[in-house]
N, CA, C and O atoms as a Maestro MAE file, in Angstrom:
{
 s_m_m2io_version
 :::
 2.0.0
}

f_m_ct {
 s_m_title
 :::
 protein
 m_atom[260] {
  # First column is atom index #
  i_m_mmod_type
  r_m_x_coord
  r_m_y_coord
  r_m_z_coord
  i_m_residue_number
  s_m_chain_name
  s_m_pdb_residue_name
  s_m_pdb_atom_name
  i_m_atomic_number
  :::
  1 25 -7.985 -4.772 8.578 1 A "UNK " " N  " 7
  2 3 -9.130 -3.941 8.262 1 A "UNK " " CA " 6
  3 2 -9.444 -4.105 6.772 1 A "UNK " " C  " 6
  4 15 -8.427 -4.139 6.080 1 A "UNK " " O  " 8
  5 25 -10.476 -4.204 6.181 2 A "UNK " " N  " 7
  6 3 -10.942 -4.592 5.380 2 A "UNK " " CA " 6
  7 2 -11.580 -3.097 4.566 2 A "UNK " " C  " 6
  8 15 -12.614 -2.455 4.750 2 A "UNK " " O  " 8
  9 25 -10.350 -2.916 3.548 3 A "UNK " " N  " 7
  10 3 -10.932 -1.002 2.739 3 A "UNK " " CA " 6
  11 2 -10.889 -1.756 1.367 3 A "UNK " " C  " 6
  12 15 -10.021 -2.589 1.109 3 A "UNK " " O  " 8
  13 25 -11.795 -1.435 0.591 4 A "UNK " " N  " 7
  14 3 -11.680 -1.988 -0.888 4 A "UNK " " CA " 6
  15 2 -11.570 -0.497 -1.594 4 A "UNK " " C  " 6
  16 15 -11.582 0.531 -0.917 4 A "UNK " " O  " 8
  17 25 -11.498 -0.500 -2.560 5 A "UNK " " N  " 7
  18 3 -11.557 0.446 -3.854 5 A "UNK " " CA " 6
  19 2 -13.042 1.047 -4.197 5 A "UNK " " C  " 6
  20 15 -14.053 0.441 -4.553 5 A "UNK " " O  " 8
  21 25 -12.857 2.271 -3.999 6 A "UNK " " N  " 7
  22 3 -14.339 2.595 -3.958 6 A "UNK " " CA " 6
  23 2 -14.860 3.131 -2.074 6 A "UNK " " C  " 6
  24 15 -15.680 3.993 -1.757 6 A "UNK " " O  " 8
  25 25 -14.267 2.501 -1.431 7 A "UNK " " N  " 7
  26 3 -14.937 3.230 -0.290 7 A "UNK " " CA " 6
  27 2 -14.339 4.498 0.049 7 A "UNK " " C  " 6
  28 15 -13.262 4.969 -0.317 7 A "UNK " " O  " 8
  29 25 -15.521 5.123 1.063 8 A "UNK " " N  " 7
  30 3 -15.345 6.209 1.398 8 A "UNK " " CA " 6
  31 2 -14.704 6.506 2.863 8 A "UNK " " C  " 6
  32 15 -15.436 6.118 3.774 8 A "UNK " " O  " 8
  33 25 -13.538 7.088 3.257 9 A "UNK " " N  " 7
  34 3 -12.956 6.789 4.397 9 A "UNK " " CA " 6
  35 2 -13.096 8.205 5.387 9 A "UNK " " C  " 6
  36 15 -12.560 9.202 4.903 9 A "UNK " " O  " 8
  37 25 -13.775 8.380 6.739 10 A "UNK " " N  " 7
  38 3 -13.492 9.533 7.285 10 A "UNK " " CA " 6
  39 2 -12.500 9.272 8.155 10 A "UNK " " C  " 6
  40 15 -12.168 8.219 8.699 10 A "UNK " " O  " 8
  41 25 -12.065 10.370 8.216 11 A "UNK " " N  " 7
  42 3 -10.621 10.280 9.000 11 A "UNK " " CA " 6
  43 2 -10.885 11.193 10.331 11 A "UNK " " C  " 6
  44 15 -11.605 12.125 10.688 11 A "UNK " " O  " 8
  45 25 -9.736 10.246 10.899 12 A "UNK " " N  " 7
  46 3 -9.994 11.423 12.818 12 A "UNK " " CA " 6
  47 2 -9.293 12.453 12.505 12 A "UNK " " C  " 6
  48 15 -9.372 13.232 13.455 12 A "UNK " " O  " 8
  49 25 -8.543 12.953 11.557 13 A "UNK " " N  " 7
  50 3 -7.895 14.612 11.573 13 A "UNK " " CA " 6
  51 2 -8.438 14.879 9.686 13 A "UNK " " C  " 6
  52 15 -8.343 14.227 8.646 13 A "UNK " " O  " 8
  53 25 -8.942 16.057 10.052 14 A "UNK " " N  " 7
  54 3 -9.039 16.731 8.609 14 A "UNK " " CA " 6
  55 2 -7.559 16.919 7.789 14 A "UNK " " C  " 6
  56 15 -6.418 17.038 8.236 14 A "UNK " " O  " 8
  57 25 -8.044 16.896 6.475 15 A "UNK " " N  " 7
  58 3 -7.220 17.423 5.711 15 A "UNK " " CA " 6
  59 2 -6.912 18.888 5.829 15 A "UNK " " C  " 6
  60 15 -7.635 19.414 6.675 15 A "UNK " " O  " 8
  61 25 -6.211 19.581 5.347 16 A "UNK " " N  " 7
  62 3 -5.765 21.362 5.475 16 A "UNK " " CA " 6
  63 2 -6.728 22.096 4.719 16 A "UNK " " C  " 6
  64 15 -7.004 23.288 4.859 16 A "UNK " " O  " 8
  65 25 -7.285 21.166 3.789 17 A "UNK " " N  " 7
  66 3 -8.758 22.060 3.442 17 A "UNK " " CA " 6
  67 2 -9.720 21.706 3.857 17 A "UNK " " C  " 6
  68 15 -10.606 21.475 3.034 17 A "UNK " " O  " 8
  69 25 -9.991 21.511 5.190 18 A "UNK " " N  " 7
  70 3 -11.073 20.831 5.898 18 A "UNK " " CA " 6
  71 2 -12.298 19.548 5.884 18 A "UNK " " C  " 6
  72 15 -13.286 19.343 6.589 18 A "UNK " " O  " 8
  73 25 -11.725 18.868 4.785 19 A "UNK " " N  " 7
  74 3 -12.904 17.730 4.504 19 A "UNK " " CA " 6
  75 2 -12.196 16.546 5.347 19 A "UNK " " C  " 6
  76 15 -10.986 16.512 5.567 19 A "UNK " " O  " 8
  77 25 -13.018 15.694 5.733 20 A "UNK " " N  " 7
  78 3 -12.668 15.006 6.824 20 A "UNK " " CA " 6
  79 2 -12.787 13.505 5.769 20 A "UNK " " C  " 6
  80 15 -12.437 12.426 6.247 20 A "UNK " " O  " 8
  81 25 -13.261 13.587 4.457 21 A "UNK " " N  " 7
  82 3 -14.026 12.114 3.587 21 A "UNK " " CA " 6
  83 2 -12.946 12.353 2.383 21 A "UNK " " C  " 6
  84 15 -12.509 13.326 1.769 21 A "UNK " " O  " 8
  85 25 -12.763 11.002 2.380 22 A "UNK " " N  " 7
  86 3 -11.443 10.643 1.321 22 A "UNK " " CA " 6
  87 2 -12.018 9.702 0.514 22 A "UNK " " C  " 6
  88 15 -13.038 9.258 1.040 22 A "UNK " " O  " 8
  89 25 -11.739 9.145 -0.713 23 A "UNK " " N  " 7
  90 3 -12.459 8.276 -1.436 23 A "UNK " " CA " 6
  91 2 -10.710 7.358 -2.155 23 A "UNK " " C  " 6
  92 15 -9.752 7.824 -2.771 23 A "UNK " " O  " 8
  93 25 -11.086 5.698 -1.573 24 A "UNK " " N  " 7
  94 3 -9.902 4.654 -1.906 24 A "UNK " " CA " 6
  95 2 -10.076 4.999 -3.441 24 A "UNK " " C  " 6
  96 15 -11.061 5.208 -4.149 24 A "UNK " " O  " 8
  97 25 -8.637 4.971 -3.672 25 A "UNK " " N  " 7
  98 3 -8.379 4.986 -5.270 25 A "UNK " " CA " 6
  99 2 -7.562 3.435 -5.697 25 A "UNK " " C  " 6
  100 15 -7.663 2.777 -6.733 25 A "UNK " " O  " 8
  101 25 -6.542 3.116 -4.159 26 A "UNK " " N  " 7
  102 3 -6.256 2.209 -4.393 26 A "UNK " " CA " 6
  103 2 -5.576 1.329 -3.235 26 A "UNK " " C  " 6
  104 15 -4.957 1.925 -2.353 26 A "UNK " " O  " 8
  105 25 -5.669 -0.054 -3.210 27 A "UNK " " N  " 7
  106 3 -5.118 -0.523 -1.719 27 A "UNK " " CA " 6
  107 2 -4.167 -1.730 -1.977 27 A "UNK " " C  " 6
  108 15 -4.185 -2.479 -2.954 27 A "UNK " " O  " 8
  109 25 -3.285 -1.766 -0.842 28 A "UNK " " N  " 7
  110 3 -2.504 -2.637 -1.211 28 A "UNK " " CA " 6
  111 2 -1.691 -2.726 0.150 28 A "UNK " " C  " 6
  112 15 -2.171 -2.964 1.258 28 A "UNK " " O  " 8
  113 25 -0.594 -2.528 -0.107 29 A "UNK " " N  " 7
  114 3 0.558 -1.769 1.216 29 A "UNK " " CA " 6
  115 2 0.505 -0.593 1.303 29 A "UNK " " C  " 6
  116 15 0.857 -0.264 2.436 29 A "UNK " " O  " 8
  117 25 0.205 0.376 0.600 30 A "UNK " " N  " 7
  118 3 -0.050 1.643 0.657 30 A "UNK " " CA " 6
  119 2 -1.858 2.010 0.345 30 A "UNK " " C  " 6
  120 15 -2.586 1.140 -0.134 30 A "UNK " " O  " 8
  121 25 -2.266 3.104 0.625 31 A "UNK " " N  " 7
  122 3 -3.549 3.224 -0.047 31 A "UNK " " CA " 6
  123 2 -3.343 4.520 -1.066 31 A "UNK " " C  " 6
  124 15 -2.272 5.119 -0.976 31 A "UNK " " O  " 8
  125 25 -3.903 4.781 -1.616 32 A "UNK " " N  " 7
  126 3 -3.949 5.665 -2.916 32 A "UNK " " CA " 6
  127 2 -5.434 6.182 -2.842 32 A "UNK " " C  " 6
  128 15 -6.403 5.580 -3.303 32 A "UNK " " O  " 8
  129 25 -5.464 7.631 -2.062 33 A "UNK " " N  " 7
  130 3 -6.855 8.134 -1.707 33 A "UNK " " CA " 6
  131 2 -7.086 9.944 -2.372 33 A "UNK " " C  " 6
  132 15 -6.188 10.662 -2.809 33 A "UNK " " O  " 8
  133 25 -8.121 10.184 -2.284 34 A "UNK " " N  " 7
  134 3 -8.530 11.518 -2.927 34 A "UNK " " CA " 6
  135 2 -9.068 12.026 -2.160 34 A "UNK " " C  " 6
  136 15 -10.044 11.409 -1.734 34 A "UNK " " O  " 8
  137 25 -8.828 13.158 -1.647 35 A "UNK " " N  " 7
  138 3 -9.732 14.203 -0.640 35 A "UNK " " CA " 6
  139 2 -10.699 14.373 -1.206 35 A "UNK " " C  " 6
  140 15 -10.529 14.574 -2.409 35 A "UNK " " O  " 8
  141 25 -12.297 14.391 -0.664 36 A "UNK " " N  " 7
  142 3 -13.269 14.379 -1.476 36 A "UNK " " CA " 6
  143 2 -13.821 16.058 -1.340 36 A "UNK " " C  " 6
  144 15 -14.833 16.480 -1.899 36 A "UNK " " O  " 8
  145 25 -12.885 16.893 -0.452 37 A "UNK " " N  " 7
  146 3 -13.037 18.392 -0.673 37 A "UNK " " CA " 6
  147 2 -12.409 19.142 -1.776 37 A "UNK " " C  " 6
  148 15 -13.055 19.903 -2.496 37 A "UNK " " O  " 8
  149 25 -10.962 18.891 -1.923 38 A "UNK " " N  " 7
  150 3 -10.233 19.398 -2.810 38 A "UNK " " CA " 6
  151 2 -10.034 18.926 -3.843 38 A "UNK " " C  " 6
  152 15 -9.925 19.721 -4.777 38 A "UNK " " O  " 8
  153 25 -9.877 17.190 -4.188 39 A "UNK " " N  " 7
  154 3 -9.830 16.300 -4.780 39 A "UNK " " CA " 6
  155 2 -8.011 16.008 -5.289 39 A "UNK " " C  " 6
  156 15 -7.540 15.384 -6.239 39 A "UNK " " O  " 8
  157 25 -7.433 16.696 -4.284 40 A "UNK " " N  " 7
  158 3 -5.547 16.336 -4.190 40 A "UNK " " CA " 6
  159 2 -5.569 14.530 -3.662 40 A "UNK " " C  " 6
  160 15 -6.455 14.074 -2.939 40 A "UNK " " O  " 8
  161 25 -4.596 13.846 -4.119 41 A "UNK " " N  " 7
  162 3 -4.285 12.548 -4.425 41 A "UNK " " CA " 6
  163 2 -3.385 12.499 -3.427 41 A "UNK " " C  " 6
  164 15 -2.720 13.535 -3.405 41 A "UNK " " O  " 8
  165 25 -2.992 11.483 -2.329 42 A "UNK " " N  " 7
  166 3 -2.359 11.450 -1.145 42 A "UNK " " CA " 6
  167 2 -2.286 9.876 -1.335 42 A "UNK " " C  " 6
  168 15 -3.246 9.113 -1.230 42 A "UNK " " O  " 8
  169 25 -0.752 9.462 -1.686 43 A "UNK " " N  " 7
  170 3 -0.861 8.042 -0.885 43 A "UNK " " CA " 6
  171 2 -0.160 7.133 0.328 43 A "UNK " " C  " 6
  172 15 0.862 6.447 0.301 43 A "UNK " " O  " 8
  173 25 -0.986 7.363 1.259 44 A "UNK " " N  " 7
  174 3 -0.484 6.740 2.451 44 A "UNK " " CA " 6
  175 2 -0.526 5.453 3.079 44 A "UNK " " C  " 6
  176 15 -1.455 4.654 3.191 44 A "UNK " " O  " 8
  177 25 1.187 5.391 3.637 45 A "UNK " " N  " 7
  178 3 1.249 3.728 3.841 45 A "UNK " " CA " 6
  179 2 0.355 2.829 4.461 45 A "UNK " " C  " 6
  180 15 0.790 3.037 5.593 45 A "UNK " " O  " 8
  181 25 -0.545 1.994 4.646 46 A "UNK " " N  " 7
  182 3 -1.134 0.927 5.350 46 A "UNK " " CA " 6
  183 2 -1.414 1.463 6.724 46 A "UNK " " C  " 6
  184 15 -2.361 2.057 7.240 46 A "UNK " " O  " 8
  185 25 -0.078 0.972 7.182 47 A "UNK " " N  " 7
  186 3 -0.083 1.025 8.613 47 A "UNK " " CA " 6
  187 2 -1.199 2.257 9.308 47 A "UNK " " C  " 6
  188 15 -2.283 2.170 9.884 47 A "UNK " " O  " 8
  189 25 -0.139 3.623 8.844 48 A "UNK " " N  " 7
  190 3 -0.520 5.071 9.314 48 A "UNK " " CA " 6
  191 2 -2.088 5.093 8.762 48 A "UNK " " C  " 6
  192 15 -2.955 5.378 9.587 48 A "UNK " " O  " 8
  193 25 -2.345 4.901 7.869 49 A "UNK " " N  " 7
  194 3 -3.521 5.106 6.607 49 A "UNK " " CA " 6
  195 2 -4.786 4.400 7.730 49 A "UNK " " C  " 6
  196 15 -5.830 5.053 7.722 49 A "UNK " " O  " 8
  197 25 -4.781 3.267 8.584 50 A "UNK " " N  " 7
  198 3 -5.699 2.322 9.115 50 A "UNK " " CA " 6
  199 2 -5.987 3.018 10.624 50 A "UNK " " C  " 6
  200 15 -7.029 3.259 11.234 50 A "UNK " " O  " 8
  201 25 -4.691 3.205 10.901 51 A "UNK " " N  " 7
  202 3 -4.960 3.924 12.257 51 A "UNK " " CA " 6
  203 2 -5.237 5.466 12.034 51 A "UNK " " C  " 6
  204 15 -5.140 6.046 13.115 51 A "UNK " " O  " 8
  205 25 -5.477 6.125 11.238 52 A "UNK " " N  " 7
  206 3 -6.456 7.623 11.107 52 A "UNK " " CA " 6
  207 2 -7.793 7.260 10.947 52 A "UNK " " C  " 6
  208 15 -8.701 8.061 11.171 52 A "UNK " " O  " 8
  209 25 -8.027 5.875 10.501 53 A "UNK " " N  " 7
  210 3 -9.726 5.959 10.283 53 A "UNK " " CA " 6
  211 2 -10.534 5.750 11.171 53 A "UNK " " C  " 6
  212 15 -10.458 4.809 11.961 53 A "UNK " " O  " 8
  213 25 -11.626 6.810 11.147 54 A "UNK " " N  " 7
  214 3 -12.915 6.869 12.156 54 A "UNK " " CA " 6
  215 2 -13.673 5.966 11.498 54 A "UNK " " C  " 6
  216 15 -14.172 5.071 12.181 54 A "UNK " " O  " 8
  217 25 -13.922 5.987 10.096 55 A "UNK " " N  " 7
  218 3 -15.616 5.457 9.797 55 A "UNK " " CA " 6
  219 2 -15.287 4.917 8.291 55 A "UNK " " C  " 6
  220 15 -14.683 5.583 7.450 55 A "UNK " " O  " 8
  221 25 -15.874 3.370 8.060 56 A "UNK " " N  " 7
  222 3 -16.101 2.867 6.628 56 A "UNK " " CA " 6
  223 2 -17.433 3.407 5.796 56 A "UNK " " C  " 6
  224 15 -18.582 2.981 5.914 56 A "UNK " " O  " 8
  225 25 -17.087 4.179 5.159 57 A "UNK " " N  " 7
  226 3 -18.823 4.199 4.229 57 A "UNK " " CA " 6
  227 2 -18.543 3.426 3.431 57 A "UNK " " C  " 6
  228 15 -17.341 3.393 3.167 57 A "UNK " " O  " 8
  229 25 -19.494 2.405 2.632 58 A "UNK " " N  " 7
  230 3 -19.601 1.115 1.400 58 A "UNK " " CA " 6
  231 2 -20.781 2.032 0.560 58 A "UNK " " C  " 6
  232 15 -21.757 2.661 0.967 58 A "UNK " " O  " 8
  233 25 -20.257 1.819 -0.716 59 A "UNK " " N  " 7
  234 3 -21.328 1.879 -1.360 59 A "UNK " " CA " 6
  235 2 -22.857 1.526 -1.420 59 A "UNK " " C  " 6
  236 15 -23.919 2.136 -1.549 59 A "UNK " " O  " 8
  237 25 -22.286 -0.207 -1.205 60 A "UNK " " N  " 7
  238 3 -23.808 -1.433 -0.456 60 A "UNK " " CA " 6
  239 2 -24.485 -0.675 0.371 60 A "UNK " " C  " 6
  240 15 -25.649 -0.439 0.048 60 A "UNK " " O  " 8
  241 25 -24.037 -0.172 1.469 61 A "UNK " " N  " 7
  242 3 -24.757 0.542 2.772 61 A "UNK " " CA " 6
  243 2 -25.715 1.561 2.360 61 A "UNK " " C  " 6
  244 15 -26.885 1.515 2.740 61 A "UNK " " O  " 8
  245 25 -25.087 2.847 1.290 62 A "UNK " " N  " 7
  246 3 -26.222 3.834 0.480 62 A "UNK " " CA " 6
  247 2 -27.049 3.183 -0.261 62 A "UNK " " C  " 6
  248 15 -28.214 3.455 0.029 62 A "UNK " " O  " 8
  249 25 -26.874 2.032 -1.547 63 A "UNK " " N  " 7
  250 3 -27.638 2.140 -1.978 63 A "UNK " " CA " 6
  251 2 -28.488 0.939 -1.912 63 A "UNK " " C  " 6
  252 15 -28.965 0.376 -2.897 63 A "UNK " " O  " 8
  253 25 -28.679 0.513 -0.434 64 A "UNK " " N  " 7
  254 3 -29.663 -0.346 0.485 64 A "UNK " " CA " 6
  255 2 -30.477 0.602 1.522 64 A "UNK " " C  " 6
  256 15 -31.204 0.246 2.450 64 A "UNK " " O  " 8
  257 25 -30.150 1.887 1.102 65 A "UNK " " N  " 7
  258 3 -31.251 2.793 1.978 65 A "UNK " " CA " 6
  259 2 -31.907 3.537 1.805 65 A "UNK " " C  " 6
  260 15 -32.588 3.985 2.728 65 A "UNK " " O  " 8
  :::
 }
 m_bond[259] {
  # First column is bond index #
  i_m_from
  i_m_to
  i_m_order
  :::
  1 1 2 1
  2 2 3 1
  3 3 4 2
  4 3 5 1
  5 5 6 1
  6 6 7 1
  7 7 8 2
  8 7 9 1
  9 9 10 1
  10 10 11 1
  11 11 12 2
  12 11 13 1
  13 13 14 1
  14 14 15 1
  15 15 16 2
  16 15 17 1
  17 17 18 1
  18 18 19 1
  19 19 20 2
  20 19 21 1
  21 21 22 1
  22 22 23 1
  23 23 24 2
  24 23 25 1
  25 25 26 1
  26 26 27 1
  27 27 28 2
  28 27 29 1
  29 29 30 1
  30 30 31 1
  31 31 32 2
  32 31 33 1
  33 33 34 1
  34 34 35 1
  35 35 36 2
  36 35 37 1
  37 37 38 1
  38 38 39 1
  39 39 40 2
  40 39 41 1
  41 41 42 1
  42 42 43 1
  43 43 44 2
  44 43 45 1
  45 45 46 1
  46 46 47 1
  47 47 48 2
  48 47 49 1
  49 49 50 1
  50 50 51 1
  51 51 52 2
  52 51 53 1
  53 53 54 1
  54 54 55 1
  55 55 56 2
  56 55 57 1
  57 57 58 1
  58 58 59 1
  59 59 60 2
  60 59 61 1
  61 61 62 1
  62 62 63 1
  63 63 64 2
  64 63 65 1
  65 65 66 1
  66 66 67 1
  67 67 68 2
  68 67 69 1
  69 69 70 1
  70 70 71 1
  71 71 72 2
  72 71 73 1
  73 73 74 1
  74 74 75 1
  75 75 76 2
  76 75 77 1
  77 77 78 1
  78 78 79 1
  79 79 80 2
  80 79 81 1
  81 81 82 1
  82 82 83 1
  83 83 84 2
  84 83 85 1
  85 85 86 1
  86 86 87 1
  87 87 88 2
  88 87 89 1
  89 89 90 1
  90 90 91 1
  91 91 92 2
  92 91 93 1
  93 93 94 1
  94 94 95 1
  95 95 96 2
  96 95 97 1
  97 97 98 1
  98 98 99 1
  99 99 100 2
  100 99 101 1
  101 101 102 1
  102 102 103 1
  103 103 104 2
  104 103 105 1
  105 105 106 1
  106 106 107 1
  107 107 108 2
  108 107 109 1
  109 109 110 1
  110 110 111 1
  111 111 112 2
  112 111 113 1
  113 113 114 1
  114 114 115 1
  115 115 116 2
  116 115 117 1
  117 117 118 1
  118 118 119 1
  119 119 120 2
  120 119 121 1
  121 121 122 1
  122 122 123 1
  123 123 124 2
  124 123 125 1
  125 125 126 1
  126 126 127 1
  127 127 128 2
  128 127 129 1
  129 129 130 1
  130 130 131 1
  131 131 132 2
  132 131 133 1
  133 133 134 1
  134 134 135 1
  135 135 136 2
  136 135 137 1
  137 137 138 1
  138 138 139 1
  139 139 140 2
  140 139 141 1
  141 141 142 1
  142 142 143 1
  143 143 144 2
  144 143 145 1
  145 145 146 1
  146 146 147 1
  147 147 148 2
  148 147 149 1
  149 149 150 1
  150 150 151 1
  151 151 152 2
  152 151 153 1
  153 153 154 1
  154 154 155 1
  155 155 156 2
  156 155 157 1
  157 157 158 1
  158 158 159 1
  159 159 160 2
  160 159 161 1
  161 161 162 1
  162 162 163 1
  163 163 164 2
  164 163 165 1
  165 165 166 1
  166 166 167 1
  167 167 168 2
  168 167 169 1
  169 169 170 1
  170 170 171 1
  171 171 172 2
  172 171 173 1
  173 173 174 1
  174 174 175 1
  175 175 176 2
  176 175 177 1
  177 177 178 1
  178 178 179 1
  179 179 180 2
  180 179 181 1
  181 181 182 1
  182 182 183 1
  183 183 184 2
  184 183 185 1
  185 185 186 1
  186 186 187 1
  187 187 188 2
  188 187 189 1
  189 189 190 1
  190 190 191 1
  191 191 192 2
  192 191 193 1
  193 193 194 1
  194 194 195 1
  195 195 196 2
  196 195 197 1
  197 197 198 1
  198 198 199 1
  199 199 200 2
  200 199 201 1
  201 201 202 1
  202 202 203 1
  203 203 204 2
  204 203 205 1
  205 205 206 1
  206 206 207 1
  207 207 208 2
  208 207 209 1
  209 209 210 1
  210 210 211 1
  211 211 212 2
  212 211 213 1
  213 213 214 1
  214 214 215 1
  215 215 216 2
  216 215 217 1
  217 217 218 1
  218 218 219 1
  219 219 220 2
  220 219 221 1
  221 221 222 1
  222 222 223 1
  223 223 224 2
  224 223 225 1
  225 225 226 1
  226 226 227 1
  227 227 228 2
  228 227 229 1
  229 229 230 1
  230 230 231 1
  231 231 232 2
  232 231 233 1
  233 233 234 1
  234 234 235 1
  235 235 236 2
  236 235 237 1
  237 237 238 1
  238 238 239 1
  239 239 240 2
  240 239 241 1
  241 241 242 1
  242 242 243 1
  243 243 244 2
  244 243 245 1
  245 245 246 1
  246 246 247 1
  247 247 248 2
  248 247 249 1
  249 249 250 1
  250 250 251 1
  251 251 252 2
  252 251 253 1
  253 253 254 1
  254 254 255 1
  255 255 256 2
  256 255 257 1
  257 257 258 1
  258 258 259 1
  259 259 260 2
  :::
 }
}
């Protein structure tokens, strides 16, 4: 799966403060993401991190619309 730095990730289970949109801080073997409700720093391994995601937002995609 293809997540760069900068995208916006929704996930199939909310966070505990209910925002469902995380923003990549950083990717690698792990990802390094920010709840975009609370803005708490979570970094989760690859694997687990790929299989929670519902939806890629790209930057390209907003600001081509």
């Amino acid at each position: 799966m293809d997540v760069r730095v900068g995208d916006v990730l929704r996930m199939k289970k909310p966070h505990p403060c209910g925002s469902m949109e995380f923003t990549v801080l950083r990717s690698g073997m792990d990802f390094k993401i920010r709840c975009n409700g609370c803005g708490r720093e979570v970094m989760v391994p690859r694997l687990k991190g790929e299989k929670n995601i519902k939806k890629i937002i790209r930057k390209e995609e907003e600001d081509t619309l």
